[in-house]
Structures are given as C-alpha cells and as structure tokens.
Amino acid sequence: MSELTPETARAVDRYLVDTLVGRDAALDRAIADQRAAGLPAIEVAPTNGKLLHLLARATGARRVLEIGTLGGYSTIWLARALPEDGRVVTIEAEPRHAAVARASIDRAGVGERVDIRIGRGVDVLPTLADEAPFDLVFIDADKESNTFYLDQAARLGRRGALVIVDNVVRGGRIVDAEDDSAQVTGVRAGLAMLRDDPRFDATAVQTWDAKGWDGFALAVLV
Ligand code: DHB
Ligand code: MG
C-alpha cells in the first residue's frame, strides 16, 4: 500500500478522523441540516475543520474573520477555539445559507461569539473597519474574488495575523494549462498575489480528504 490512490487516501482520511477528530453531535447535526436544506456539500472536511480550530488556538486568536459561512460548519470549529469574549465575523452572500448557519451555530452553544453578516464580500468587507484588527482570516468563498479578499484581509488583519485560503489545489486543476475557468484563474491570481505582494509571507499545503484532493494556502501578514 505505498501508492496514493483515491481509495487509499479516503481510507487514511477516515482513519485519521476516527483516531484524532472523533464525532460530535453539534457538528454532525450542522452537516445533517445543511444537507437537508440542500446546501452544497462543500464544507471543509473534519480534519481540516479541526486544523482551523487548532491554528486559531495556537495563534491565540480572539477575533476571526471568515469569508464564506455556508452552513456554519467551519464557523463552529473556529468559534470553539476562541475565548468567551472572542468573536467570529463571518460573511455569507446567501440568506438561506446564513439561516441554516445561524441555527447550527446557536445549537452548538457558540452563538454569542458569532456575528453573521449577510451580503456579498465586496459589499460587506469595506464596512468592517470597526471590527478590525483580526487575528485570523479564513477565505473560503467565490474563488474569482480571492485577490479582493486577500487585499481586504491585509487591510483588516493585524501585523502577524494568519490568513488561510481554502481550495488552492482543486483536484490539481491549478496546474492544468488548459483550465482557464474563472475559479481556477482566481485561485492562481490569489497565489501569485501571496508571492508578489510584500504584505504576505506564504506557503501552501496539499490535502487529501473526504472531499478529495485540494489544499490550503497559509500566509502571515508582514
Ligand atoms: C467549491 C468551493 C469550496 O469552498 C470548496 O471547499 C469546494 C468546492 C466549489 O465552489 O466548487
Ligand atoms: Mg472551501
């Protein structure tokens, strides 16, 4: 078993989830309600939800900005990492998604720490100066806007803040020269910005989990 195949990667992911992440009623219910409401099944995988949680804890984050709430699954992981007086400001363009997220976040017992702003990032982000500076920013929305979101993260994050971008590998499509889709182009532009813009120092890691082959970019605000 030394070859990486989708089957072995999924088996390893199941093993890691069973061994290190476990199950929890509030998170399971958040996923079940999101599925029942017909939201897309694109929330972060459990291992990555826990990674976000641990990164928030390890960096001592108190104020978190999330761009792309969906059904609130990653939001719950992040909110649980914060002290009582911590805050997640999370932006969701779809009111229907935000309603599912609100219920799941409240049921998980972290409602007081989570402020859902309904609207498009392009409209909401410029209004958040009073909530800044953020210690951690998680970008997980429309990939076409990644450079805009990164610019806003640099504006709203404190020096030393951690910026995380989801879906930077997309099943390897970022290296497919024939793929000039808006999403892949947006991901590539975001990575080029992380390389070229002196406000960031960045790397990226590939992941293989229940959702398949993808990755996170990780940057510190210089
Ligand atoms: C898509 C978006 C995501 O944020 C993700 O994690 C997976 C897929 C998508 O739009 O296809
Ligand atoms: Mg994502």
mmCIF file of C-alpha atoms and ligand atoms in Angstrom:
data_model
loop_
_atom_site.group_PDB
_atom_site.id
_atom_site.type_symbol
_atom_site.label_atom_id
_atom_site.label_comp_id
_atom_site.label_asym_id
_atom_site.label_seq_id
_atom_site.Cartn_x
_atom_site.Cartn_y
_atom_site.Cartn_z
ATOM 1 C CA MET A 1 0.000 0.000 0.000
ATOM 2 C CA SER A 2 2.565 2.607 -0.948
ATOM 3 C CA GLU A 3 0.662 4.128 -3.878
ATOM 4 C CA LEU A 4 -1.604 7.092 -3.332
ATOM 5 C CA THR A 5 -4.959 6.294 -4.905
ATOM 6 C CA PRO A 6 -8.282 7.983 -4.163
ATOM 7 C CA GLU A 7 -9.324 4.857 -2.271
ATOM 8 C CA THR A 8 -6.246 4.705 -0.041
ATOM 9 C CA ALA A 9 -6.369 8.451 0.571
ATOM 10 C CA ARG A 10 -10.018 8.240 1.637
ATOM 11 C CA ALA A 11 -9.296 5.244 3.860
ATOM 12 C CA VAL A 12 -6.463 7.158 5.526
ATOM 13 C CA ASP A 13 -8.717 10.177 5.996
ATOM 14 C CA ARG A 14 -11.385 8.003 7.658
ATOM 15 C CA TYR A 15 -8.726 6.529 9.909
ATOM 16 C CA LEU A 16 -7.428 9.969 10.892
ATOM 17 C CA VAL A 17 -10.924 11.276 11.554
ATOM 18 C CA ASP A 18 -11.742 8.243 13.702
ATOM 19 C CA THR A 19 -8.406 8.422 15.520
ATOM 20 C CA LEU A 20 -7.900 12.153 16.061
ATOM 21 C CA VAL A 21 -11.031 14.145 15.332
ATOM 22 C CA GLY A 22 -13.890 11.949 16.527
ATOM 23 C CA ARG A 23 -17.554 12.778 16.243
ATOM 24 C CA ASP A 24 -19.592 15.407 17.917
ATOM 25 C CA ALA A 25 -23.331 15.933 17.986
ATOM 26 C CA ALA A 26 -23.399 19.649 17.165
ATOM 27 C CA LEU A 27 -21.096 19.296 14.166
ATOM 28 C CA ASP A 28 -22.900 16.177 12.903
ATOM 29 C CA ARG A 29 -26.229 17.963 13.211
ATOM 30 C CA ALA A 30 -24.868 21.033 11.395
ATOM 31 C CA ILE A 31 -23.893 18.817 8.466
ATOM 32 C CA ALA A 32 -27.205 16.921 8.512
ATOM 33 C CA ASP A 33 -29.230 20.150 8.496
ATOM 34 C CA GLN A 34 -27.073 21.633 5.761
ATOM 35 C CA ARG A 35 -27.657 18.557 3.603
ATOM 36 C CA ALA A 36 -31.410 18.522 4.381
ATOM 37 C CA ALA A 37 -31.655 22.178 3.361
ATOM 38 C CA GLY A 38 -29.960 21.394 0.040
ATOM 39 C CA LEU A 39 -26.829 23.481 0.604
ATOM 40 C CA PRO A 40 -23.828 22.361 -1.473
ATOM 41 C CA ALA A 41 -21.706 19.685 0.249
ATOM 42 C CA ILE A 42 -18.534 21.780 0.091
ATOM 43 C CA GLU A 43 -17.845 22.494 3.769
ATOM 44 C CA VAL A 44 -14.309 21.775 4.955
ATOM 45 C CA ALA A 45 -13.574 18.141 5.813
ATOM 46 C CA PRO A 46 -13.439 17.234 9.530
ATOM 47 C CA THR A 47 -9.623 17.018 9.611
ATOM 48 C CA ASN A 48 -9.432 20.499 8.097
ATOM 49 C CA GLY A 49 -12.111 21.896 10.393
ATOM 50 C CA LYS A 50 -10.021 20.727 13.310
ATOM 51 C CA LEU A 51 -6.900 22.184 11.682
ATOM 52 C CA LEU A 52 -8.599 25.591 11.521
ATOM 53 C CA HIS A 53 -9.588 25.189 15.170
ATOM 54 C CA LEU A 54 -6.054 24.299 16.255
ATOM 55 C CA LEU A 55 -4.489 27.123 14.235
ATOM 56 C CA ALA A 56 -6.858 29.602 15.885
ATOM 57 C CA ARG A 57 -5.940 28.233 19.309
ATOM 58 C CA ALA A 58 -2.221 28.042 18.609
ATOM 59 C CA THR A 59 -2.122 31.647 17.441
ATOM 60 C CA GLY A 60 -4.205 32.815 20.405
ATOM 61 C CA ALA A 61 -6.768 34.323 18.057
ATOM 62 C CA ARG A 62 -9.523 36.417 19.646
ATOM 63 C CA ARG A 63 -11.012 37.997 16.530
ATOM 64 C CA VAL A 64 -11.584 35.863 13.444
ATOM 65 C CA LEU A 65 -12.900 36.901 10.031
ATOM 66 C CA GLU A 66 -14.428 34.195 7.843
ATOM 67 C CA ILE A 67 -15.398 34.894 4.242
ATOM 68 C CA GLY A 68 -17.947 32.244 3.183
ATOM 69 C CA THR A 69 -20.077 30.879 6.052
ATOM 70 C CA LEU A 70 -22.079 28.286 4.079
ATOM 71 C CA GLY A 71 -23.895 26.240 6.781
ATOM 72 C CA GLY A 72 -21.588 27.282 9.612
ATOM 73 C CA TYR A 73 -19.544 24.082 9.937
ATOM 74 C CA SER A 74 -16.103 25.759 9.799
ATOM 75 C CA THR A 75 -17.537 28.685 11.768
ATOM 76 C CA ILE A 76 -18.345 26.380 14.700
ATOM 77 C CA TRP A 77 -14.821 24.911 14.626
ATOM 78 C CA LEU A 78 -13.325 28.422 14.647
ATOM 79 C CA ALA A 79 -15.690 29.838 17.290
ATOM 80 C CA ARG A 80 -14.910 26.959 19.658
ATOM 81 C CA ALA A 81 -11.236 27.954 19.544
ATOM 82 C CA LEU A 82 -11.906 31.434 20.936
ATOM 83 C CA PRO A 83 -12.145 32.724 24.478
ATOM 84 C CA GLU A 84 -15.605 33.669 25.840
ATOM 85 C CA ASP A 85 -15.214 37.257 24.676
ATOM 86 C CA GLY A 86 -13.803 36.252 21.275
ATOM 87 C CA ARG A 87 -15.647 36.971 18.023
ATOM 88 C CA VAL A 88 -16.033 35.398 14.612
ATOM 89 C CA VAL A 89 -17.377 37.776 11.988
ATOM 90 C CA THR A 90 -18.492 35.576 9.115
ATOM 91 C CA ILE A 91 -19.803 36.752 5.744
ATOM 92 C CA GLU A 92 -22.398 34.858 3.731
ATOM 93 C CA ALA A 93 -23.911 36.010 0.462
ATOM 94 C CA GLU A 94 -26.913 33.642 0.543
ATOM 95 C CA PRO A 95 -29.538 34.491 3.193
ATOM 96 C CA ARG A 96 -30.804 30.888 3.047
ATOM 97 C CA HIS A 97 -27.350 29.565 3.905
ATOM 98 C CA ALA A 98 -26.982 32.127 6.675
ATOM 99 C CA ALA A 99 -30.271 30.981 8.265
ATOM 100 C CA VAL A 100 -29.093 27.356 8.373
ATOM 101 C CA ALA A 101 -25.752 28.505 9.770
ATOM 102 C CA ARG A 102 -27.361 30.694 12.448
ATOM 103 C CA ALA A 103 -29.410 27.781 13.783
ATOM 104 C CA SER A 104 -26.467 25.358 13.784
ATOM 105 C CA ILE A 105 -24.080 27.845 15.404
ATOM 106 C CA ASP A 106 -26.616 28.687 18.136
ATOM 107 C CA ARG A 107 -27.312 24.997 18.753
ATOM 108 C CA ALA A 108 -23.568 24.404 19.111
ATOM 109 C CA GLY A 109 -23.558 26.889 22.005
ATOM 110 C CA VAL A 110 -21.243 29.464 20.398
ATOM 111 C CA GLY A 111 -23.899 31.841 19.069
ATOM 112 C CA GLU A 112 -22.771 34.748 21.236
ATOM 113 C CA ARG A 113 -19.338 34.607 19.664
ATOM 114 C CA VAL A 114 -20.536 34.612 16.040
ATOM 115 C CA ASP A 115 -21.730 37.586 14.050
ATOM 116 C CA ILE A 116 -23.073 36.574 10.604
ATOM 117 C CA ARG A 117 -23.083 39.411 8.075
ATOM 118 C CA ILE A 118 -25.360 38.684 5.146
ATOM 119 C CA GLY A 119 -24.189 40.110 1.841
ATOM 120 C CA ARG A 120 -21.508 39.796 -0.764
ATOM 121 C CA GLY A 121 -17.928 40.143 0.414
ATOM 122 C CA VAL A 122 -17.397 43.020 -1.964
ATOM 123 C CA ASP A 123 -20.124 44.966 -0.138
ATOM 124 C CA VAL A 124 -19.610 43.775 3.446
ATOM 125 C CA LEU A 125 -15.800 43.792 3.777
ATOM 126 C CA PRO A 126 -15.398 47.553 3.275
ATOM 127 C CA THR A 127 -17.790 48.083 6.254
ATOM 128 C CA LEU A 128 -15.755 46.064 8.774
ATOM 129 C CA ALA A 129 -13.094 48.600 9.789
ATOM 130 C CA ASP A 130 -14.687 48.928 13.262
ATOM 131 C CA GLU A 131 -14.393 45.144 13.836
ATOM 132 C CA ALA A 132 -10.698 45.086 12.925
ATOM 133 C CA PRO A 133 -7.978 44.183 13.533
ATOM 134 C CA PHE A 134 -8.498 40.463 13.043
ATOM 135 C CA ASP A 135 -6.018 37.831 14.226
ATOM 136 C CA LEU A 136 -7.029 35.168 11.707
ATOM 137 C CA VAL A 137 -8.813 35.380 8.355
ATOM 138 C CA PHE A 138 -10.270 32.325 6.601
ATOM 139 C CA ILE A 139 -11.096 32.853 2.911
ATOM 140 C CA ASP A 140 -13.496 30.233 1.567
ATOM 141 C CA ALA A 141 -15.899 31.916 -0.845
ATOM 142 C CA ASP A 142 -16.113 32.527 -4.600
ATOM 143 C CA LYS A 143 -12.612 31.844 -5.873
ATOM 144 C CA GLU A 144 -12.894 34.539 -8.574
ATOM 145 C CA SER A 145 -12.650 37.141 -5.803
ATOM 146 C CA ASN A 146 -9.616 35.721 -3.979
ATOM 147 C CA THR A 147 -7.363 38.692 -4.762
ATOM 148 C CA PHE A 148 -10.014 41.113 -3.500
ATOM 149 C CA TYR A 149 -10.433 39.039 -0.345
ATOM 150 C CA LEU A 150 -6.683 38.895 0.212
ATOM 151 C CA ASP A 151 -6.410 42.645 -0.166
ATOM 152 C CA GLN A 152 -9.180 43.076 2.411
ATOM 153 C CA ALA A 153 -7.525 40.544 4.720
ATOM 154 C CA ALA A 154 -4.299 42.553 4.572
ATOM 155 C CA ARG A 155 -6.262 45.725 5.342
ATOM 156 C CA LEU A 156 -8.316 44.246 8.199
ATOM 157 C CA GLY A 157 -5.782 41.863 9.770
ATOM 158 C CA ARG A 158 -3.197 42.849 12.342
ATOM 159 C CA ARG A 159 0.507 42.506 11.617
ATOM 160 C CA GLY A 160 1.315 38.831 12.212
ATOM 161 C CA ALA A 161 -2.250 37.697 11.539
ATOM 162 C CA LEU A 162 -2.720 34.315 9.905
ATOM 163 C CA VAL A 163 -4.561 34.246 6.569
ATOM 164 C CA ILE A 164 -5.826 30.894 5.298
ATOM 165 C CA VAL A 165 -7.237 30.330 1.803
ATOM 166 C CA ASP A 166 -9.246 27.177 1.067
ATOM 167 C CA ASN A 167 -9.286 25.226 -2.196
ATOM 168 C CA VAL A 168 -5.983 26.243 -3.734
ATOM 169 C CA VAL A 169 -5.338 22.885 -5.445
ATOM 170 C CA ARG A 170 -8.796 21.923 -6.700
ATOM 171 C CA GLY A 171 -8.011 18.385 -7.736
ATOM 172 C CA GLY A 172 -4.790 19.521 -9.419
ATOM 173 C CA ARG A 173 -6.590 21.861 -11.789
ATOM 174 C CA ILE A 174 -4.289 24.765 -10.869
ATOM 175 C CA VAL A 175 -1.520 23.129 -12.904
ATOM 176 C CA ASP A 176 -3.738 22.193 -15.843
ATOM 177 C CA ALA A 177 -2.633 24.678 -18.518
ATOM 178 C CA GLU A 178 -5.903 24.141 -20.384
ATOM 179 C CA ASP A 179 -8.015 25.151 -17.398
ATOM 180 C CA ASP A 180 -8.771 28.830 -17.742
ATOM 181 C CA SER A 181 -12.040 28.720 -15.821
ATOM 182 C CA ALA A 182 -12.831 31.769 -13.720
ATOM 183 C CA GLN A 183 -12.423 29.807 -10.483
ATOM 184 C CA VAL A 184 -9.018 28.319 -11.295
ATOM 185 C CA THR A 185 -7.826 31.642 -12.702
ATOM 186 C CA GLY A 186 -8.938 33.286 -9.443
ATOM 187 C CA VAL A 187 -7.056 30.739 -7.353
ATOM 188 C CA ARG A 188 -3.882 31.212 -9.408
ATOM 189 C CA ALA A 189 -4.162 35.005 -9.139
ATOM 190 C CA GLY A 190 -4.514 34.698 -5.366
ATOM 191 C CA LEU A 191 -1.391 32.553 -5.114
ATOM 192 C CA ALA A 192 0.559 34.975 -7.324
ATOM 193 C CA MET A 193 -0.547 37.810 -5.054
ATOM 194 C CA LEU A 194 0.636 35.886 -1.995
ATOM 195 C CA ARG A 195 4.023 35.578 -3.736
ATOM 196 C CA ASP A 196 4.331 39.146 -5.041
ATOM 197 C CA ASP A 197 2.563 41.360 -2.512
ATOM 198 C CA PRO A 198 5.002 42.324 0.262
ATOM 199 C CA ARG A 199 2.186 42.310 2.827
ATOM 200 C CA PHE A 200 2.210 38.477 2.786
ATOM 201 C CA ASP A 201 4.644 35.658 3.520
ATOM 202 C CA ALA A 202 3.010 32.428 2.373
ATOM 203 C CA THR A 203 3.117 28.758 1.614
ATOM 204 C CA ALA A 204 0.519 26.132 0.704
ATOM 205 C CA VAL A 205 -0.139 22.521 1.631
ATOM 206 C CA GLN A 206 -1.956 19.864 -0.364
ATOM 207 C CA THR A 207 -4.671 17.897 1.373
ATOM 208 C CA TRP A 208 -6.391 14.615 0.570
ATOM 209 C CA ASP A 209 -9.559 14.006 2.483
ATOM 210 C CA ALA A 210 -13.223 13.080 2.225
ATOM 211 C CA LYS A 211 -13.735 15.873 -0.324
ATOM 212 C CA GLY A 212 -10.827 14.717 -2.482
ATOM 213 C CA TRP A 213 -7.574 16.403 -3.421
ATOM 214 C CA ASP A 214 -7.259 20.073 -2.535
ATOM 215 C CA GLY A 215 -5.201 22.373 -0.336
ATOM 216 C CA PHE A 216 -4.869 25.386 1.928
ATOM 217 C CA ALA A 217 -2.649 28.413 1.392
ATOM 218 C CA LEU A 218 -1.315 29.839 4.646
ATOM 219 C CA ALA A 219 0.113 33.330 4.969
ATOM 220 C CA VAL A 220 1.290 35.634 7.710
ATOM 221 C CA LEU A 221 0.699 39.380 7.386
ATOM 222 C CA VAL A 222 4.110 41.005 7.393
HETATM 223 C C1 DHB B 1 -16.142 24.617 -4.046
HETATM 224 C C2 DHB B 1 -15.980 25.606 -3.108
HETATM 225 C C3 DHB B 1 -15.359 25.327 -1.911
HETATM 226 O O1 DHB B 1 -15.162 26.278 -0.977
HETATM 227 C C4 DHB B 1 -14.898 24.055 -1.637
HETATM 228 O O2 DHB B 1 -14.289 23.833 -0.456
HETATM 229 C C5 DHB B 1 -15.056 23.046 -2.590
HETATM 230 C C6 DHB B 1 -15.677 23.323 -3.789
HETATM 231 C C7 DHB B 1 -16.813 24.918 -5.332
HETATM 232 O O3 DHB B 1 -17.294 26.046 -5.475
HETATM 233 O O4 DHB B 1 -16.859 24.057 -6.178
HETATM 234 MG MG MG B 2 -13.826 25.659 0.506
#
